mmCIF file of C-alpha atoms in Angstrom:
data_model
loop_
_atom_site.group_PDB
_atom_site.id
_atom_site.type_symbol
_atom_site.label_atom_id
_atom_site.label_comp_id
_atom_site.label_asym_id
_atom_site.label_seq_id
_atom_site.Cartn_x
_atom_site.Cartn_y
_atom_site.Cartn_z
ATOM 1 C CA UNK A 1 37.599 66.461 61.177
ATOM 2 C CA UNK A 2 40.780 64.065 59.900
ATOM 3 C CA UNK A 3 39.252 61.512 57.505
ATOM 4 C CA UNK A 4 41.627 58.819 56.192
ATOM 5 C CA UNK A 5 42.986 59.118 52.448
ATOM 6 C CA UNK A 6 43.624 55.909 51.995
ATOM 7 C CA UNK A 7 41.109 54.819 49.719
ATOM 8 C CA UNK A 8 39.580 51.901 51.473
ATOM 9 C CA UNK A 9 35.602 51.492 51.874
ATOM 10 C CA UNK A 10 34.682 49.829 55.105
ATOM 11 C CA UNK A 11 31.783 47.324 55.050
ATOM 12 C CA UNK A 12 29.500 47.027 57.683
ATOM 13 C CA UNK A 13 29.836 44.606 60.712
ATOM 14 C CA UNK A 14 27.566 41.311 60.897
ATOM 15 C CA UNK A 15 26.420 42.104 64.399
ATOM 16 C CA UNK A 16 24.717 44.480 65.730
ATOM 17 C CA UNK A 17 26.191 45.638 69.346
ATOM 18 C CA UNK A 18 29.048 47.432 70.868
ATOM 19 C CA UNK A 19 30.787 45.611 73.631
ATOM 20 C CA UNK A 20 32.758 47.993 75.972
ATOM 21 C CA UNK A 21 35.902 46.691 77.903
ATOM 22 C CA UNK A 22 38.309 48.515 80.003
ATOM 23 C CA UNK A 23 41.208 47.766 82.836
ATOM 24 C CA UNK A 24 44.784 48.570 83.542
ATOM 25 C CA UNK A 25 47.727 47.974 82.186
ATOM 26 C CA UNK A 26 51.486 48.755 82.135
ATOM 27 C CA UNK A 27 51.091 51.589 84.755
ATOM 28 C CA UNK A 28 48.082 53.186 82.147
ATOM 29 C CA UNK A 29 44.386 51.819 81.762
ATOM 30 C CA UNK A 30 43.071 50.407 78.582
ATOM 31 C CA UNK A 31 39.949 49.940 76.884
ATOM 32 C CA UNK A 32 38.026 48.240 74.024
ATOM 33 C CA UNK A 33 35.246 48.595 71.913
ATOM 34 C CA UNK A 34 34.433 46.005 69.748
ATOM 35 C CA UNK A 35 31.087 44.666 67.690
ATOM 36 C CA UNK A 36 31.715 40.644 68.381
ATOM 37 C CA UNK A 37 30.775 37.756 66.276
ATOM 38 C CA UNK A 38 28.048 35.644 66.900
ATOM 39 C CA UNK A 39 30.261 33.222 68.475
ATOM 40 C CA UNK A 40 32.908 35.557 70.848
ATOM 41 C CA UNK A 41 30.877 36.281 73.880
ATOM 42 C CA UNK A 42 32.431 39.387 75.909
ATOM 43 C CA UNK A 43 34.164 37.193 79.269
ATOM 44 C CA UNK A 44 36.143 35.199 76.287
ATOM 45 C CA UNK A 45 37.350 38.647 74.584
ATOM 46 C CA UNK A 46 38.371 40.393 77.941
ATOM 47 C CA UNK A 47 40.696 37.030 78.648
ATOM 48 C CA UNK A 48 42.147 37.292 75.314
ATOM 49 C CA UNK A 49 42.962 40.863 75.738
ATOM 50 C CA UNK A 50 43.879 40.489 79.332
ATOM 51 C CA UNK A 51 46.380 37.480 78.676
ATOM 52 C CA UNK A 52 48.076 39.122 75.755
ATOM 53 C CA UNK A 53 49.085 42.144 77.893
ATOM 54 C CA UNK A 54 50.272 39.786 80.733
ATOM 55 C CA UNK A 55 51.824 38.664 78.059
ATOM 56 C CA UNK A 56 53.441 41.712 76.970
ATOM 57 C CA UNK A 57 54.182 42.877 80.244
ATOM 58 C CA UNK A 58 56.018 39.745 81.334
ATOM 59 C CA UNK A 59 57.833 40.670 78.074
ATOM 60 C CA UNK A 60 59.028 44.273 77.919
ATOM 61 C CA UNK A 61 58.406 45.585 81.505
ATOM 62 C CA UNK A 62 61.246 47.180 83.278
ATOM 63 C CA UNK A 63 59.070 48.366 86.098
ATOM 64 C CA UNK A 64 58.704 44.663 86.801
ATOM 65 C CA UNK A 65 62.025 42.609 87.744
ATOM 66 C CA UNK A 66 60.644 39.014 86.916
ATOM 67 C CA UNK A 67 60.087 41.032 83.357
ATOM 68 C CA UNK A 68 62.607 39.749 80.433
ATOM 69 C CA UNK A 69 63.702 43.104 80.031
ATOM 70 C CA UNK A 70 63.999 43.858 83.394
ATOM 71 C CA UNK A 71 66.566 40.321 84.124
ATOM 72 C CA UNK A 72 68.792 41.752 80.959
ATOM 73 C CA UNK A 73 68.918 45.087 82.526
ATOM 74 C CA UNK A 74 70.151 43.326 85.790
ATOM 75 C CA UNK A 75 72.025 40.847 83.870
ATOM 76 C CA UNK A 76 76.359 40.913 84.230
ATOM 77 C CA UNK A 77 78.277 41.299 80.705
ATOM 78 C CA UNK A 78 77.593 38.964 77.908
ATOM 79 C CA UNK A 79 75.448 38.041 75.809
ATOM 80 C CA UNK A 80 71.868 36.642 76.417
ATOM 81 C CA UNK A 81 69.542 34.574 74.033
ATOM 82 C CA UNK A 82 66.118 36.462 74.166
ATOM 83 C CA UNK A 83 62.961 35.420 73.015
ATOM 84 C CA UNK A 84 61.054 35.720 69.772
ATOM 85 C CA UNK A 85 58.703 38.880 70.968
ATOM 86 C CA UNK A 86 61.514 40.474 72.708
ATOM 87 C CA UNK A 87 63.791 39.966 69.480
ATOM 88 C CA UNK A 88 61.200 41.240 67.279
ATOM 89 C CA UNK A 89 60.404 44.274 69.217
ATOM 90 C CA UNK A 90 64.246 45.266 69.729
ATOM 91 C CA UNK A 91 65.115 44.858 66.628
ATOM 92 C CA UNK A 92 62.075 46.592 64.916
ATOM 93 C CA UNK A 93 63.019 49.680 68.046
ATOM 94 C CA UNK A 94 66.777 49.530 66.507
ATOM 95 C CA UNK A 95 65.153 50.100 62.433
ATOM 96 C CA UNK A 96 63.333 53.262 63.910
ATOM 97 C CA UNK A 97 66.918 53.988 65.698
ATOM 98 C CA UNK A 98 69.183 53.816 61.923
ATOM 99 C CA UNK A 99 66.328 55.588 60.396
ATOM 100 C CA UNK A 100 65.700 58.544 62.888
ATOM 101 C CA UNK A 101 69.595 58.691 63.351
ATOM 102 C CA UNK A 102 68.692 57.810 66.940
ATOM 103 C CA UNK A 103 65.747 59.947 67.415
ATOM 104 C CA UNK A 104 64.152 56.502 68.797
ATOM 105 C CA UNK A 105 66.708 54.906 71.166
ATOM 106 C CA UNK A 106 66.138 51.588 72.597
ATOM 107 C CA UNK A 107 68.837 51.998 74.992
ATOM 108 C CA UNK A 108 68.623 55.149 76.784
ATOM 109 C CA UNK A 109 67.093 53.527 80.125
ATOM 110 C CA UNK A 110 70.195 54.638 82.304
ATOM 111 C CA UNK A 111 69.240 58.256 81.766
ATOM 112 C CA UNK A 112 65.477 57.571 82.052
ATOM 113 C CA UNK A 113 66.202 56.515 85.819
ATOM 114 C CA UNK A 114 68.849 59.190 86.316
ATOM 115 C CA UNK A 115 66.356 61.656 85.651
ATOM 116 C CA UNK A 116 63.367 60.018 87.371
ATOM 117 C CA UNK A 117 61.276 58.422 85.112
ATOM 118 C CA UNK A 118 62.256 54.821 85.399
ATOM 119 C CA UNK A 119 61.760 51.954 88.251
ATOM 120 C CA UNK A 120 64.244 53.946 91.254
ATOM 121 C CA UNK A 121 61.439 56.615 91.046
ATOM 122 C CA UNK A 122 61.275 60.562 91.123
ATOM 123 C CA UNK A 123 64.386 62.161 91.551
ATOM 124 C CA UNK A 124 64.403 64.388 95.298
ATOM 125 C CA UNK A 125 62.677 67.820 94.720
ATOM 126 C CA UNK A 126 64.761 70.552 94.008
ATOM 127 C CA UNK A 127 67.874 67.969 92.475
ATOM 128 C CA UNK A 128 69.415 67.664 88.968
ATOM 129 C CA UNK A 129 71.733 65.154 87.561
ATOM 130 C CA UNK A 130 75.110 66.866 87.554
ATOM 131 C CA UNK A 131 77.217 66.959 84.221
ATOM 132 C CA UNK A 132 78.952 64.187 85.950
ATOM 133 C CA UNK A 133 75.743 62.053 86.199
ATOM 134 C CA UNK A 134 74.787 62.660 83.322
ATOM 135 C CA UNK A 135 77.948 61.428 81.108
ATOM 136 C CA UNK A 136 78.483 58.504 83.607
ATOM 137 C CA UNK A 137 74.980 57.742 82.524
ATOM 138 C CA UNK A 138 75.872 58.153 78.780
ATOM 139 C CA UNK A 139 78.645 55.958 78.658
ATOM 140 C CA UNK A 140 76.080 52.952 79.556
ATOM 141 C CA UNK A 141 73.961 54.290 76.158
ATOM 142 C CA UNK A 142 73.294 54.263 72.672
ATOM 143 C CA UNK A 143 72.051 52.407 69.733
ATOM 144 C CA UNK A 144 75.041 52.233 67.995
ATOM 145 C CA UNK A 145 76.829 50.093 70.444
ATOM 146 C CA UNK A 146 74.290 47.919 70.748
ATOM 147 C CA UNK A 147 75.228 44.322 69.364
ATOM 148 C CA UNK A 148 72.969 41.405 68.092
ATOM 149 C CA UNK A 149 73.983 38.363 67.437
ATOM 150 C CA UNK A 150 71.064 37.317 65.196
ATOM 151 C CA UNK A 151 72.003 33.630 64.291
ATOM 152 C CA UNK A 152 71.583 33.277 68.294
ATOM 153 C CA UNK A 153 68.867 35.592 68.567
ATOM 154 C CA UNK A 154 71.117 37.463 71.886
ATOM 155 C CA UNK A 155 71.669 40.504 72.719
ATOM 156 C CA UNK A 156 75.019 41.879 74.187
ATOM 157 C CA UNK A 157 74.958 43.593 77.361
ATOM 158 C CA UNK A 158 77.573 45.336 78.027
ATOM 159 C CA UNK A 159 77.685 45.965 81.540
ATOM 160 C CA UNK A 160 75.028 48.224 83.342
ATOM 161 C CA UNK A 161 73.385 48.650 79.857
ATOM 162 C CA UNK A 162 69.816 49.378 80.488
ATOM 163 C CA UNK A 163 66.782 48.900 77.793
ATOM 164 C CA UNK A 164 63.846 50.813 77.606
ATOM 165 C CA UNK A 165 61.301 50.433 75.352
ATOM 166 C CA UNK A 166 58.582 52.412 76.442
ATOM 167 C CA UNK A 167 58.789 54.701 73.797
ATOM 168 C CA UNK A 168 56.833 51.808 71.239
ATOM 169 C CA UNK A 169 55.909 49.291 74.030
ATOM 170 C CA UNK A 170 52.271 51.101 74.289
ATOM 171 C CA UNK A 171 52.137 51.276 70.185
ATOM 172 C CA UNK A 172 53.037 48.020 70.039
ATOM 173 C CA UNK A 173 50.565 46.640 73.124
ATOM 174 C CA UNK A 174 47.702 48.312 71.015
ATOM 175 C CA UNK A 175 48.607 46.841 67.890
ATOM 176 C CA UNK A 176 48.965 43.005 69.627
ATOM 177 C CA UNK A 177 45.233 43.542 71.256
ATOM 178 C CA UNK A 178 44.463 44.369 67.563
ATOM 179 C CA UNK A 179 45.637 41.773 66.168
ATOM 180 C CA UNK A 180 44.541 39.427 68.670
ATOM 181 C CA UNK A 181 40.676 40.706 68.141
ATOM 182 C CA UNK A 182 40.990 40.016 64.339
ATOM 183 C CA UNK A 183 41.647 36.825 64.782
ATOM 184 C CA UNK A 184 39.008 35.921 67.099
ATOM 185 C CA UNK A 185 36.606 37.431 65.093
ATOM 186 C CA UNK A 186 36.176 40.985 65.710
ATOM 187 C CA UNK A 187 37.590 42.553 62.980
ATOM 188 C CA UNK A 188 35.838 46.037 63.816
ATOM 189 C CA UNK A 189 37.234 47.359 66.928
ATOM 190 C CA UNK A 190 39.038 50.535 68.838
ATOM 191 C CA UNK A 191 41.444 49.527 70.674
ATOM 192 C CA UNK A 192 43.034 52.193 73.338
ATOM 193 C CA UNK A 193 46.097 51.763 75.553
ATOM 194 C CA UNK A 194 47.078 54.818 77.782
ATOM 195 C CA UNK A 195 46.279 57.569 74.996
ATOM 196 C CA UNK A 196 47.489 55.381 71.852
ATOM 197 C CA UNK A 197 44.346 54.058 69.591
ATOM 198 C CA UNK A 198 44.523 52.143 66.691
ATOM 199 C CA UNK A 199 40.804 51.337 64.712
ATOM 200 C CA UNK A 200 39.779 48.901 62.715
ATOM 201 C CA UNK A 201 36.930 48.453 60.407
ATOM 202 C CA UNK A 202 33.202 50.470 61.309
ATOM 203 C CA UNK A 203 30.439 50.165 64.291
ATOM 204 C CA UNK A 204 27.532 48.475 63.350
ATOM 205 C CA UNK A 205 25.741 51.411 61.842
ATOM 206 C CA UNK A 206 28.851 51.952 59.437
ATOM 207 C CA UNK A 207 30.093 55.008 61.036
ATOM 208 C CA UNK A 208 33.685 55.216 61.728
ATOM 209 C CA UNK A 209 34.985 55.210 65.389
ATOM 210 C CA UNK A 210 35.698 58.480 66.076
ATOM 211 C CA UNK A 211 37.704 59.405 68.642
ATOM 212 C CA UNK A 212 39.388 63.311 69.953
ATOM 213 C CA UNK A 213 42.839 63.965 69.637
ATOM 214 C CA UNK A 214 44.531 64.676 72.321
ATOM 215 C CA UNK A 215 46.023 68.642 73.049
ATOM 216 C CA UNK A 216 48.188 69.861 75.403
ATOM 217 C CA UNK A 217 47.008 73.193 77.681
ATOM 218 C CA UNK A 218 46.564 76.458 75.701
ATOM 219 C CA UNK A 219 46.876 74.303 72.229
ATOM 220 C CA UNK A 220 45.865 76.435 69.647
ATOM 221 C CA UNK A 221 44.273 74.709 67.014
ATOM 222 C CA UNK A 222 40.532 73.723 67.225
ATOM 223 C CA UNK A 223 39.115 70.394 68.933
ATOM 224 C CA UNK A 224 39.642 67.972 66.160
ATOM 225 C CA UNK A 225 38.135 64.483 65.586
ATOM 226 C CA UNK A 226 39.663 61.678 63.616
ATOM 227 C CA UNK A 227 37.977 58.736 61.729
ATOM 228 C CA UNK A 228 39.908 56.021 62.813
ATOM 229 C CA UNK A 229 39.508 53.714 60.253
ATOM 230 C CA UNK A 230 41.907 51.361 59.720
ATOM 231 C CA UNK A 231 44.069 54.205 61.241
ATOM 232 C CA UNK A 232 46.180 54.438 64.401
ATOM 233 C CA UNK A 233 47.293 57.530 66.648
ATOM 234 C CA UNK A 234 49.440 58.808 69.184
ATOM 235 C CA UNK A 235 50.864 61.752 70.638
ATOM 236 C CA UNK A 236 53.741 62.962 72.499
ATOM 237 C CA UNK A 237 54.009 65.674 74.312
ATOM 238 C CA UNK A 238 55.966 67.483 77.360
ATOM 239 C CA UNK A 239 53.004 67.929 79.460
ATOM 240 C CA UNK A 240 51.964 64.669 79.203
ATOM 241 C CA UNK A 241 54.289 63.574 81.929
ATOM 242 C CA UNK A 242 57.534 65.468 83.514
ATOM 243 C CA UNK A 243 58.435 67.374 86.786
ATOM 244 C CA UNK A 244 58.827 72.013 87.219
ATOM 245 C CA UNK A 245 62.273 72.914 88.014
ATOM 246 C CA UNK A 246 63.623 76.282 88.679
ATOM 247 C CA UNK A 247 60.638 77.484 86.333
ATOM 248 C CA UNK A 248 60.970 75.326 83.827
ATOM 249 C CA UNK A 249 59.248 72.144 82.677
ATOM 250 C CA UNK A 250 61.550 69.038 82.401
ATOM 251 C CA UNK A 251 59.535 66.397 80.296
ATOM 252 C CA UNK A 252 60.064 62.625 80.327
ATOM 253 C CA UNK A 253 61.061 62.805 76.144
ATOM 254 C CA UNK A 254 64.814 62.250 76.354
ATOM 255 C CA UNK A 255 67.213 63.503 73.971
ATOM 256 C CA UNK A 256 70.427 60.508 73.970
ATOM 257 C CA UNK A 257 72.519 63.053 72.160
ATOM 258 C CA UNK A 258 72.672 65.432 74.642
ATOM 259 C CA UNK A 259 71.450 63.218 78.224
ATOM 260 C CA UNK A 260 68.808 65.435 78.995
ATOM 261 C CA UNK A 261 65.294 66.059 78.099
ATOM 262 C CA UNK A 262 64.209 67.324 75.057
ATOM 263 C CA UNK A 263 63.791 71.399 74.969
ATOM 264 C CA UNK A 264 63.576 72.350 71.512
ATOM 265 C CA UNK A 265 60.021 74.107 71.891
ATOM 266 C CA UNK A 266 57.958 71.590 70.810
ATOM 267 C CA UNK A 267 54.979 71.302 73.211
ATOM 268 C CA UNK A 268 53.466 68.092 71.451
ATOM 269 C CA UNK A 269 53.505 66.161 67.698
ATOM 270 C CA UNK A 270 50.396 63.943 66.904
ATOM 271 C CA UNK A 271 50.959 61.121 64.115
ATOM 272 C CA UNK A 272 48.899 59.475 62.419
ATOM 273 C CA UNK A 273 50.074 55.889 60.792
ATOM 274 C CA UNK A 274 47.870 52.381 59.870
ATOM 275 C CA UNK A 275 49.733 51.124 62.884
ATOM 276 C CA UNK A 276 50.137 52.379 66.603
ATOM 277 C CA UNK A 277 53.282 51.223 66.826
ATOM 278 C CA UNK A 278 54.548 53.448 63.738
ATOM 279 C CA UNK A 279 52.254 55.997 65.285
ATOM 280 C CA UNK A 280 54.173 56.270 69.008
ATOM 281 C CA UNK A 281 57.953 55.613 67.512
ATOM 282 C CA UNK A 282 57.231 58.454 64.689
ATOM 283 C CA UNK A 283 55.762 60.753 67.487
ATOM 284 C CA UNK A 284 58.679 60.492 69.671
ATOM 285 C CA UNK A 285 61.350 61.007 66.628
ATOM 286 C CA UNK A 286 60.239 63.840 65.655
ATOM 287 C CA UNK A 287 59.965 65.783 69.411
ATOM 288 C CA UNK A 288 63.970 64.975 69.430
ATOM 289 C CA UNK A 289 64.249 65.822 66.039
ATOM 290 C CA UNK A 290 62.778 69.662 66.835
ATOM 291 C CA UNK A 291 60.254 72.294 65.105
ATOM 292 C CA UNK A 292 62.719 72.402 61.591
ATOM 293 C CA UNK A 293 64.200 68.897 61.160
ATOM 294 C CA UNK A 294 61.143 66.904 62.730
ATOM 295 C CA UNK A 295 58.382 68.196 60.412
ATOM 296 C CA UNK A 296 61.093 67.882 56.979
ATOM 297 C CA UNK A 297 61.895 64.369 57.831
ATOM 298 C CA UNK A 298 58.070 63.891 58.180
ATOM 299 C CA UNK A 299 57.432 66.153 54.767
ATOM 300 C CA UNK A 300 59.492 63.979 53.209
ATOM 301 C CA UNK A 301 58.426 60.319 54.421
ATOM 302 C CA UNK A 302 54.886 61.325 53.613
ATOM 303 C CA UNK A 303 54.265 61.163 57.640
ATOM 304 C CA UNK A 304 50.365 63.179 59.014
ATOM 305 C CA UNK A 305 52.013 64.980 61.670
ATOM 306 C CA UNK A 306 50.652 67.760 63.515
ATOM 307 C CA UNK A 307 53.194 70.049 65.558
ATOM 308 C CA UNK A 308 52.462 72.152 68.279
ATOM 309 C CA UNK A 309 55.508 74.609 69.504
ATOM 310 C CA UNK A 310 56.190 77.343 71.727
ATOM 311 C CA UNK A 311 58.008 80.179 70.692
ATOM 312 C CA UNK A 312 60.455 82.703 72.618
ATOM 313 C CA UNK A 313 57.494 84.509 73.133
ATOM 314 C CA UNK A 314 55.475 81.855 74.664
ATOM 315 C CA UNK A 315 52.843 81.700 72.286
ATOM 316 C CA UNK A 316 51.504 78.525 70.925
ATOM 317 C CA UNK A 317 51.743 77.717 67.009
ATOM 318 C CA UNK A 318 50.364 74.739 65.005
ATOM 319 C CA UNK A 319 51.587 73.632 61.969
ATOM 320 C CA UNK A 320 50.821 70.148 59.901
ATOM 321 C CA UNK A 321 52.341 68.324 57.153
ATOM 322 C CA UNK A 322 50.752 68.310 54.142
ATOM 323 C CA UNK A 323 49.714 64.387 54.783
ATOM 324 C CA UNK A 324 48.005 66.020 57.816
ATOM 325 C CA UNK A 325 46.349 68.404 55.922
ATOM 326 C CA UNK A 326 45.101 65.524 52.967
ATOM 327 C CA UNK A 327 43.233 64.338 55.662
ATOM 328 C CA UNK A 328 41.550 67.740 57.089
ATOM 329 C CA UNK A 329 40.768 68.289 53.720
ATOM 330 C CA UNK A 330 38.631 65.262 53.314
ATOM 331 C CA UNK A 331 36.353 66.364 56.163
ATOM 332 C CA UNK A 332 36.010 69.383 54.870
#
């Protein structure tokens, strides 16, 4: 069991039931557990949550053409005045990008289609992207040639330049439902968007909201619950979504160094963080970042990581950061 080291004591709800909500969302399903205030009845709190991630999806779909992201992806050179959430989310995507040393790229969505994981769709069985694909493909990425011009809130494209923010999009959907309980009201919730889960507060009978993390096959380490209060997590991982090639697992975790996905051995990393959104950009930094930079960069930020990696063998190891380990201590 992962209990939070924090330091913060929870106080109990003022009502007394659990209200259940569920539905889909950004090509995942989602679902809600809150204890509601006298005065939120559950029809109001599904709109809420159900207009915030039209909301969101309007926003930062590129699955969806009539999606902001989606008409700058389409867009001809120049630059293009965005709007608030779109600036905030970029620009909060390009601080994970200088700090990761582009570990988190923002801008990699050329390659995501080239190799079949964006809006065009799978790639034909038994096809690669050729070298030549793959540095056409390039040229159209990277963080560092992104440019902002921040007194007009736009963002340049350069021509073919494709965003993709999935990487944080879920975090950050999770967090906005969040947020958006709180301030109705229901400051004790779980919310859960396609794997990521961020809690807040207790249930009614002050127990936390305890949820399983998730483990790829043949994971080594035990089934493990997490207390998730005031606590968010997510985990990446190549089985989670990819395609079998020639023997060998391609996973949907792209590497923009190299234009190709990620095959460093690491099967999955778990994070934990106070917010999803630091939860799923951390994750995904530290698969690209491999099994001996990825868990020192999280050492040394003071990051609860969990690594799972396969060696030349095979075989399945599990290591954790010491933050990770704070944690399984207190549920000892």
């Amino acid at each position: 069991m992962l209990i939070p080291t924090h330091g913060r004591a929870p106080t109990r709800p003022a009502g007394s039931t659990i209200v259940d909500l569920s539905g889909e969302t950004m090509g995942t399903t989602w679902s809600v557990r809150l204890v509601p205030p006298p005065d939120l009845s559950a029809e109001a709190a599904r709109e809420a949550v159900e207009a915030e991630l039209a909301r969101l999806v309007a926003c930062f779909s590129h699955w969806d053409p009539r999606a902001e992201l989606a008409r700058f992806n389409s867009a001809p050179p120049g630059f293009y005045a965005v709007s608030e959430p779109f600036w905030n989310l970029l620009n909060a995507a390009m601080d994970y990008a200088d700090d990761t040393d582009g570990a988190v790229d923002p801008t990699l969505g050329a390659l995501v289609d080239l190799w079949g994981f964006g809006p065009p769709g799978p790639r034909p069985a038994g096809d690669l992207p050729t070298d030549e694909e793959i540095a056409e493909a390039l040229s159209r990425c990277g963080w560092q040639g992104l440019r902002l011009n921040r007194s007009a809130r736009a963002v340049q494209q350069i021509g073919g330049m494709k965003l993709d923010l999935s990487g944080i999009a879920k975090g950050h959907a999770v967090d906005r439902v969040s947020d958006i309980l709180t301030e109705l009201g229901a400051t004790h919730h779980l919310v859960e968007i396609g794997g990521e889960l961020r809690g807040r507060g207790v249930k009614p009978d002050g127990r936390p909201w305890w949820v399983e993390l998730q483990q790829g096959p043949g994971a080594p380490g035990p089934r493990t619950l997490v207390a998730l209060f005031d606590l968010a997590v997510a985990t990446s991982g190549d089985w989670i979504r990819g395609f079998e090639h020639g023997g060998r697992r391609y996973g949907h975790t792209l590497d923009g160094r190299t234009g190709r996905p990620v095959d460093n051995g690491i099967v999955s990393v778990t994070v934990l963080s106070e917010t999803a959104l630091r939860a799923d950009a951390t994750a995904t930094a530290l698969i690209v970042m491999g099994p001996v930079a990825g868990p020192t960069f999280a050492e040394a930020l003071d990051i609860a990581a969990a690594f799972v990696v396969r060696g030349p063998d095979g075989a399945l190891t599990e290591t954790v950061t010491p933050a990770f380990a704070a944690m399984l201590n207190e549920g000892v």
